[in-house]
PDB file of C-alpha atoms in Angstrom:
ATOM      1  CA  MET T 290      11.575  -8.474   4.379  1.00  0.00           C
ATOM      2  CA  VAL T 291       9.602  -5.330   3.677  1.00  0.00           C
ATOM      3  CA  ASP T 292       8.439  -3.419   0.614  1.00  0.00           C
ATOM      4  CA  ALA T 293       8.050   0.347   0.241  1.00  0.00           C
ATOM      5  CA  GLY T 294       4.835   0.199  -1.787  1.00  0.00           C
ATOM      6  CA  ASN T 295       3.620   1.002  -5.298  1.00  0.00           C
ATOM      7  CA  LEU T 296       3.878  -2.725  -5.737  1.00  0.00           C
ATOM      8  CA  PHE T 297       0.619  -3.948  -7.189  1.00  0.00           C
ATOM      9  CA  VAL T 298      -0.070  -1.555 -10.071  1.00  0.00           C
ATOM     10  CA  TYR T 299       2.953  -0.814 -12.221  1.00  0.00           C
ATOM     11  CA  GLY T 300       3.415   2.808 -13.249  1.00  0.00           C
ATOM     12  CA  ARG T 301       3.949   2.311 -16.965  1.00  0.00           C
ATOM     13  CA  SER T 302       0.866   0.161 -17.323  1.00  0.00           C
ATOM     14  CA  TYR T 303      -1.343   2.577 -15.410  1.00  0.00           C
ATOM     15  CA  ARG T 304      -1.033   6.301 -16.032  1.00  0.00           C
ATOM     16  CA  PRO T 305      -3.462   9.149 -16.358  1.00  0.00           C
ATOM     17  CA  ARG T 306      -4.491   9.787 -19.956  1.00  0.00           C
ATOM     18  CA  GLY T 307      -5.681  13.282 -20.650  1.00  0.00           C
ATOM     19  CA  GLY T 308      -5.774  13.938 -16.899  1.00  0.00           C
ATOM     20  CA  VAL T 309      -8.109  10.981 -16.309  1.00  0.00           C
ATOM     21  CA  LEU T 310      -7.161   7.701 -14.688  1.00  0.00           C
ATOM     22  CA  PRO T 311      -8.045   4.656 -16.784  1.00  0.00           C
ATOM     23  CA  PRO T 312     -10.211   1.932 -15.250  1.00  0.00           C
ATOM     24  CA  ILE T 313      -8.465  -0.993 -13.600  1.00  0.00           C
ATOM     25  CA  GLU T 314      -8.307  -3.926 -15.970  1.00  0.00           C
ATOM     26  CA  LYS T 315      -8.492  -7.617 -15.171  1.00  0.00           C
ATOM     27  CA  ARG T 316      -4.749  -7.929 -15.893  1.00  0.00           C
ATOM     28  CA  HIS T 317      -4.006  -5.404 -13.138  1.00  0.00           C
ATOM     29  CA  GLU T 318      -6.063  -7.419 -10.654  1.00  0.00           C
ATOM     30  CA  GLU T 319      -4.465 -10.706 -11.729  1.00  0.00           C
ATOM     31  CA  ARG T 320      -0.982  -9.218 -11.432  1.00  0.00           C
ATOM     32  CA  ALA T 321      -1.751  -7.842  -7.969  1.00  0.00           C
ATOM     33  CA  ASN T 322      -3.093 -11.212  -6.825  1.00  0.00           C
ATOM     34  CA  LEU T 323      -0.002 -13.018  -8.110  1.00  0.00           C
ATOM     35  CA  ILE T 324       2.365 -10.554  -6.439  1.00  0.00           C
ATOM     36  CA  ALA T 325       0.482 -10.812  -3.136  1.00  0.00           C
ATOM     37  CA  GLU T 326       0.661 -14.611  -3.308  1.00  0.00           C
ATOM     38  CA  ILE T 327       4.409 -14.554  -4.021  1.00  0.00           C
ATOM     39  CA  TYR T 328       5.081 -12.049  -1.239  1.00  0.00           C
ATOM     40  CA  SER T 329       3.052 -14.155   1.153  1.00  0.00           C
ATOM     41  CA  ARG T 330       5.053 -17.269   0.264  1.00  0.00           C
ATOM     42  CA  MET T 331       8.259 -15.281   0.767  1.00  0.00           C
ATOM     43  CA  LYS T 332       6.915 -14.332   4.211  1.00  0.00           C
ATOM     44  CA  VAL T 333       7.316 -10.599   3.633  1.00  0.00           C
ATOM     45  CA  HIS T 334       6.803  -8.877   6.986  1.00  0.00           C
ATOM     46  CA  ALA T 335       5.079  -5.731   5.705  1.00  0.00           C
ATOM     47  CA  VAL T 336       4.235  -3.747   2.587  1.00  0.00           C
ATOM     48  CA  ALA T 337       3.565  -0.014   2.674  1.00  0.00           C
ATOM     49  CA  VAL T 338       0.488   1.031   0.715  1.00  0.00           C
ATOM     50  CA  GLY T 339       1.618   3.165  -2.216  1.00  0.00           C
ATOM     51  CA  ALA T 340      -0.480   5.708  -4.068  1.00  0.00           C
ATOM     52  CA  MET T 341      -0.242   3.580  -7.240  1.00  0.00           C
ATOM     53  CA  ASP T 342      -1.625   0.631  -5.264  1.00  0.00           C
ATOM     54  CA  LEU T 343      -4.736   2.675  -4.519  1.00  0.00           C
ATOM     55  CA  ALA T 344      -5.711   2.357  -8.178  1.00  0.00           C
ATOM     56  CA  LEU T 345      -7.047  -1.050  -7.091  1.00  0.00           C
ATOM     57  CA  GLY T 346      -9.102   0.606  -4.358  1.00  0.00           C
ATOM     58  CA  ALA T 347      -8.775   0.193  -0.606  1.00  0.00           C
ATOM     59  CA  ASN T 348     -11.328  -2.635  -0.477  1.00  0.00           C
ATOM     60  CA  ARG T 349      -9.468  -4.725  -3.070  1.00  0.00           C
ATOM     61  CA  LEU T 350      -6.195  -4.101  -1.254  1.00  0.00           C
ATOM     62  CA  LYS T 351      -7.735  -5.177   2.046  1.00  0.00           C
ATOM     63  CA  ALA T 352      -9.112  -8.323   0.375  1.00  0.00           C
ATOM     64  CA  LEU T 353      -5.647  -9.148  -1.022  1.00  0.00           C
ATOM     65  CA  SER T 354      -4.150  -8.589   2.404  1.00  0.00           C
ATOM     66  CA  ARG T 355      -6.664 -10.945   4.044  1.00  0.00           C
ATOM     67  CA  LYS T 356      -6.538 -13.607   1.341  1.00  0.00           C
ATOM     68  CA  HIS T 357      -2.755 -13.839   1.328  1.00  0.00           C
ATOM     69  CA  ARG T 358      -2.101 -12.837   4.947  1.00  0.00           C
ATOM     70  CA  LEU T 359       0.089 -10.012   3.672  1.00  0.00           C
ATOM     71  CA  PRO T 360       0.330  -7.076   6.099  1.00  0.00           C
ATOM     72  CA  LEU T 361      -0.332  -3.757   4.351  1.00  0.00           C
ATOM     73  CA  LEU T 362       0.590  -0.694   6.402  1.00  0.00           C
ATOM     74  CA  SER T 363       0.089   3.049   6.168  1.00  0.00           C
ATOM     75  CA  ALA T 364       0.272   5.482   9.053  1.00  0.00           C
ATOM     76  CA  ASN T 365      -0.805   8.491   6.995  1.00  0.00           C
ATOM     77  CA  LEU T 366      -3.397   7.186   4.516  1.00  0.00           C
ATOM     78  CA  GLN T 367      -6.935   8.041   5.544  1.00  0.00           C
ATOM     79  CA  SER T 368     -10.431   7.934   4.172  1.00  0.00           C
ATOM     80  CA  ALA T 369     -11.792  11.271   2.990  1.00  0.00           C
ATOM     81  CA  GLY T 370     -13.442  11.501   6.418  1.00  0.00           C
ATOM     82  CA  GLY T 371     -10.112  11.092   8.227  1.00  0.00           C
ATOM     83  CA  ALA T 372     -10.371   7.443   9.380  1.00  0.00           C
ATOM     84  CA  PRO T 373      -7.289   5.224   9.007  1.00  0.00           C
ATOM     85  CA  LEU T 374      -7.671   2.758   6.128  1.00  0.00           C
ATOM     86  CA  PHE T 375      -4.888   0.322   7.049  1.00  0.00           C
ATOM     87  CA  PRO T 376      -2.977  -0.574  10.180  1.00  0.00           C
ATOM     88  CA  ALA T 377      -0.210   1.937  10.818  1.00  0.00           C
ATOM     89  CA  ASN T 378       2.348  -0.462  12.276  1.00  0.00           C
ATOM     90  CA  ARG T 379       3.195  -3.948  13.414  1.00  0.00           C
ATOM     91  CA  VAL T 380       5.842  -5.641  15.517  1.00  0.00           C
ATOM     92  CA  VAL T 381       7.647  -8.634  14.049  1.00  0.00           C
ATOM     93  CA  ASP T 382      10.037 -11.129  15.560  1.00  0.00           C
ATOM     94  CA  ALA T 383      12.930 -11.962  13.251  1.00  0.00           C
ATOM     95  CA  GLY T 384      15.595 -14.266  14.613  1.00  0.00           C
ATOM     96  CA  GLY T 385      14.561 -13.564  18.186  1.00  0.00           C
ATOM     97  CA  ILE T 386      14.790  -9.796  17.755  1.00  0.00           C
ATOM     98  CA  LYS T 387      11.632  -7.689  17.777  1.00  0.00           C
ATOM     99  CA  PHE T 388      11.288  -4.930  15.197  1.00  0.00           C
ATOM    100  CA  GLY T 389       8.648  -2.247  14.937  1.00  0.00           C
ATOM    101  CA  LEU T 390       7.611  -1.500  11.358  1.00  0.00           C
ATOM    102  CA  PHE T 391       5.352   1.225  10.034  1.00  0.00           C
ATOM    103  CA  GLY T 392       4.295   2.269   6.568  1.00  0.00           C
ATOM    104  CA  LEU T 393       3.856   5.664   4.955  1.00  0.00           C
ATOM    105  CA  THR T 394       2.100   6.439   1.699  1.00  0.00           C
ATOM    106  CA  GLY T 395       4.044   8.839  -0.515  1.00  0.00           C
ATOM    107  CA  THR T 396       2.887  12.422  -0.714  1.00  0.00           C
ATOM    108  CA  HIS T 397       4.733  13.546  -3.848  1.00  0.00           C
ATOM    109  CA  ARG T 398       2.440  15.521  -6.129  1.00  0.00           C
ATOM    110  CA  ALA T 399       2.736  12.866  -8.852  1.00  0.00           C
ATOM    111  CA  TYR T 400       1.320  10.313  -6.401  1.00  0.00           C
ATOM    112  CA  LYS T 401      -1.359  12.665  -5.120  1.00  0.00           C
ATOM    113  CA  ALA T 402      -2.550  13.077  -8.712  1.00  0.00           C
ATOM    114  CA  LEU T 403      -3.335   9.349  -8.717  1.00  0.00           C
ATOM    115  CA  MET T 404      -5.478   9.505  -5.589  1.00  0.00           C
ATOM    116  CA  ASP T 405      -9.179  10.281  -5.667  1.00  0.00           C
ATOM    117  CA  PRO T 406      -9.656  13.103  -3.106  1.00  0.00           C
ATOM    118  CA  ALA T 407     -13.290  12.036  -2.685  1.00  0.00           C
ATOM    119  CA  LYS T 408     -12.008   8.733  -1.252  1.00  0.00           C
ATOM    120  CA  TYR T 409      -8.565   9.358   0.244  1.00  0.00           C
ATOM    121  CA  LYS T 410      -6.449  11.925   1.978  1.00  0.00           C
ATOM    122  CA  LEU T 411      -2.903  11.875   3.284  1.00  0.00           C
ATOM    123  CA  ALA T 412      -1.869  13.087   6.710  1.00  0.00           C
ATOM    124  CA  ASP T 413       1.522  14.731   7.113  1.00  0.00           C
ATOM    125  CA  PRO T 414       4.048  11.878   6.757  1.00  0.00           C
ATOM    126  CA  VAL T 415       6.581  13.453   9.130  1.00  0.00           C
ATOM    127  CA  GLU T 416       4.018  13.804  11.896  1.00  0.00           C
ATOM    128  CA  ALA T 417       2.709  10.297  11.207  1.00  0.00           C
ATOM    129  CA  ALA T 418       6.256   8.900  11.377  1.00  0.00           C
ATOM    130  CA  LYS T 419       6.953  10.686  14.664  1.00  0.00           C
ATOM    131  CA  ALA T 420       3.746   9.274  16.134  1.00  0.00           C
ATOM    132  CA  GLN T 421       4.675   5.758  15.027  1.00  0.00           C
ATOM    133  CA  VAL T 422       8.180   5.959  16.476  1.00  0.00           C
ATOM    134  CA  LYS T 423       6.610   7.018  19.772  1.00  0.00           C
ATOM    135  CA  ALA T 424       3.945   4.293  19.598  1.00  0.00           C
ATOM    136  CA  LEU T 425       6.491   1.563  18.873  1.00  0.00           C
ATOM    137  CA  LYS T 426       8.915   2.462  21.686  1.00  0.00           C
TER     138      LYS T 426
END
């Protein structure tokens, strides 16, 4: 099982108000923790990091990933300095068949508006996808 991202912070409960993002509330963190625990118990193979998820911050996401052993992937999400923030891909064995999985963070302008450019930048998703297909061959 996989998930395409924007999982942990729900859009209707977290939107810019007057062009400013509201602070993350305890309920957002509790919801994210519960979802990560459920996904871990379901043995989800990978979750792409969505722009909405970044409202929690990369460090909180990494902590959730470690705590619940939930693989978060993004081949195109980078720190403002250009360093990858999450693993780009992973190989899983499902029923004796190996699959290569990679994640991409959405680049739609609505998602970019949610991302702090002082912390994050997005590489070209097409180029990132091509590189991952090559790396997983």
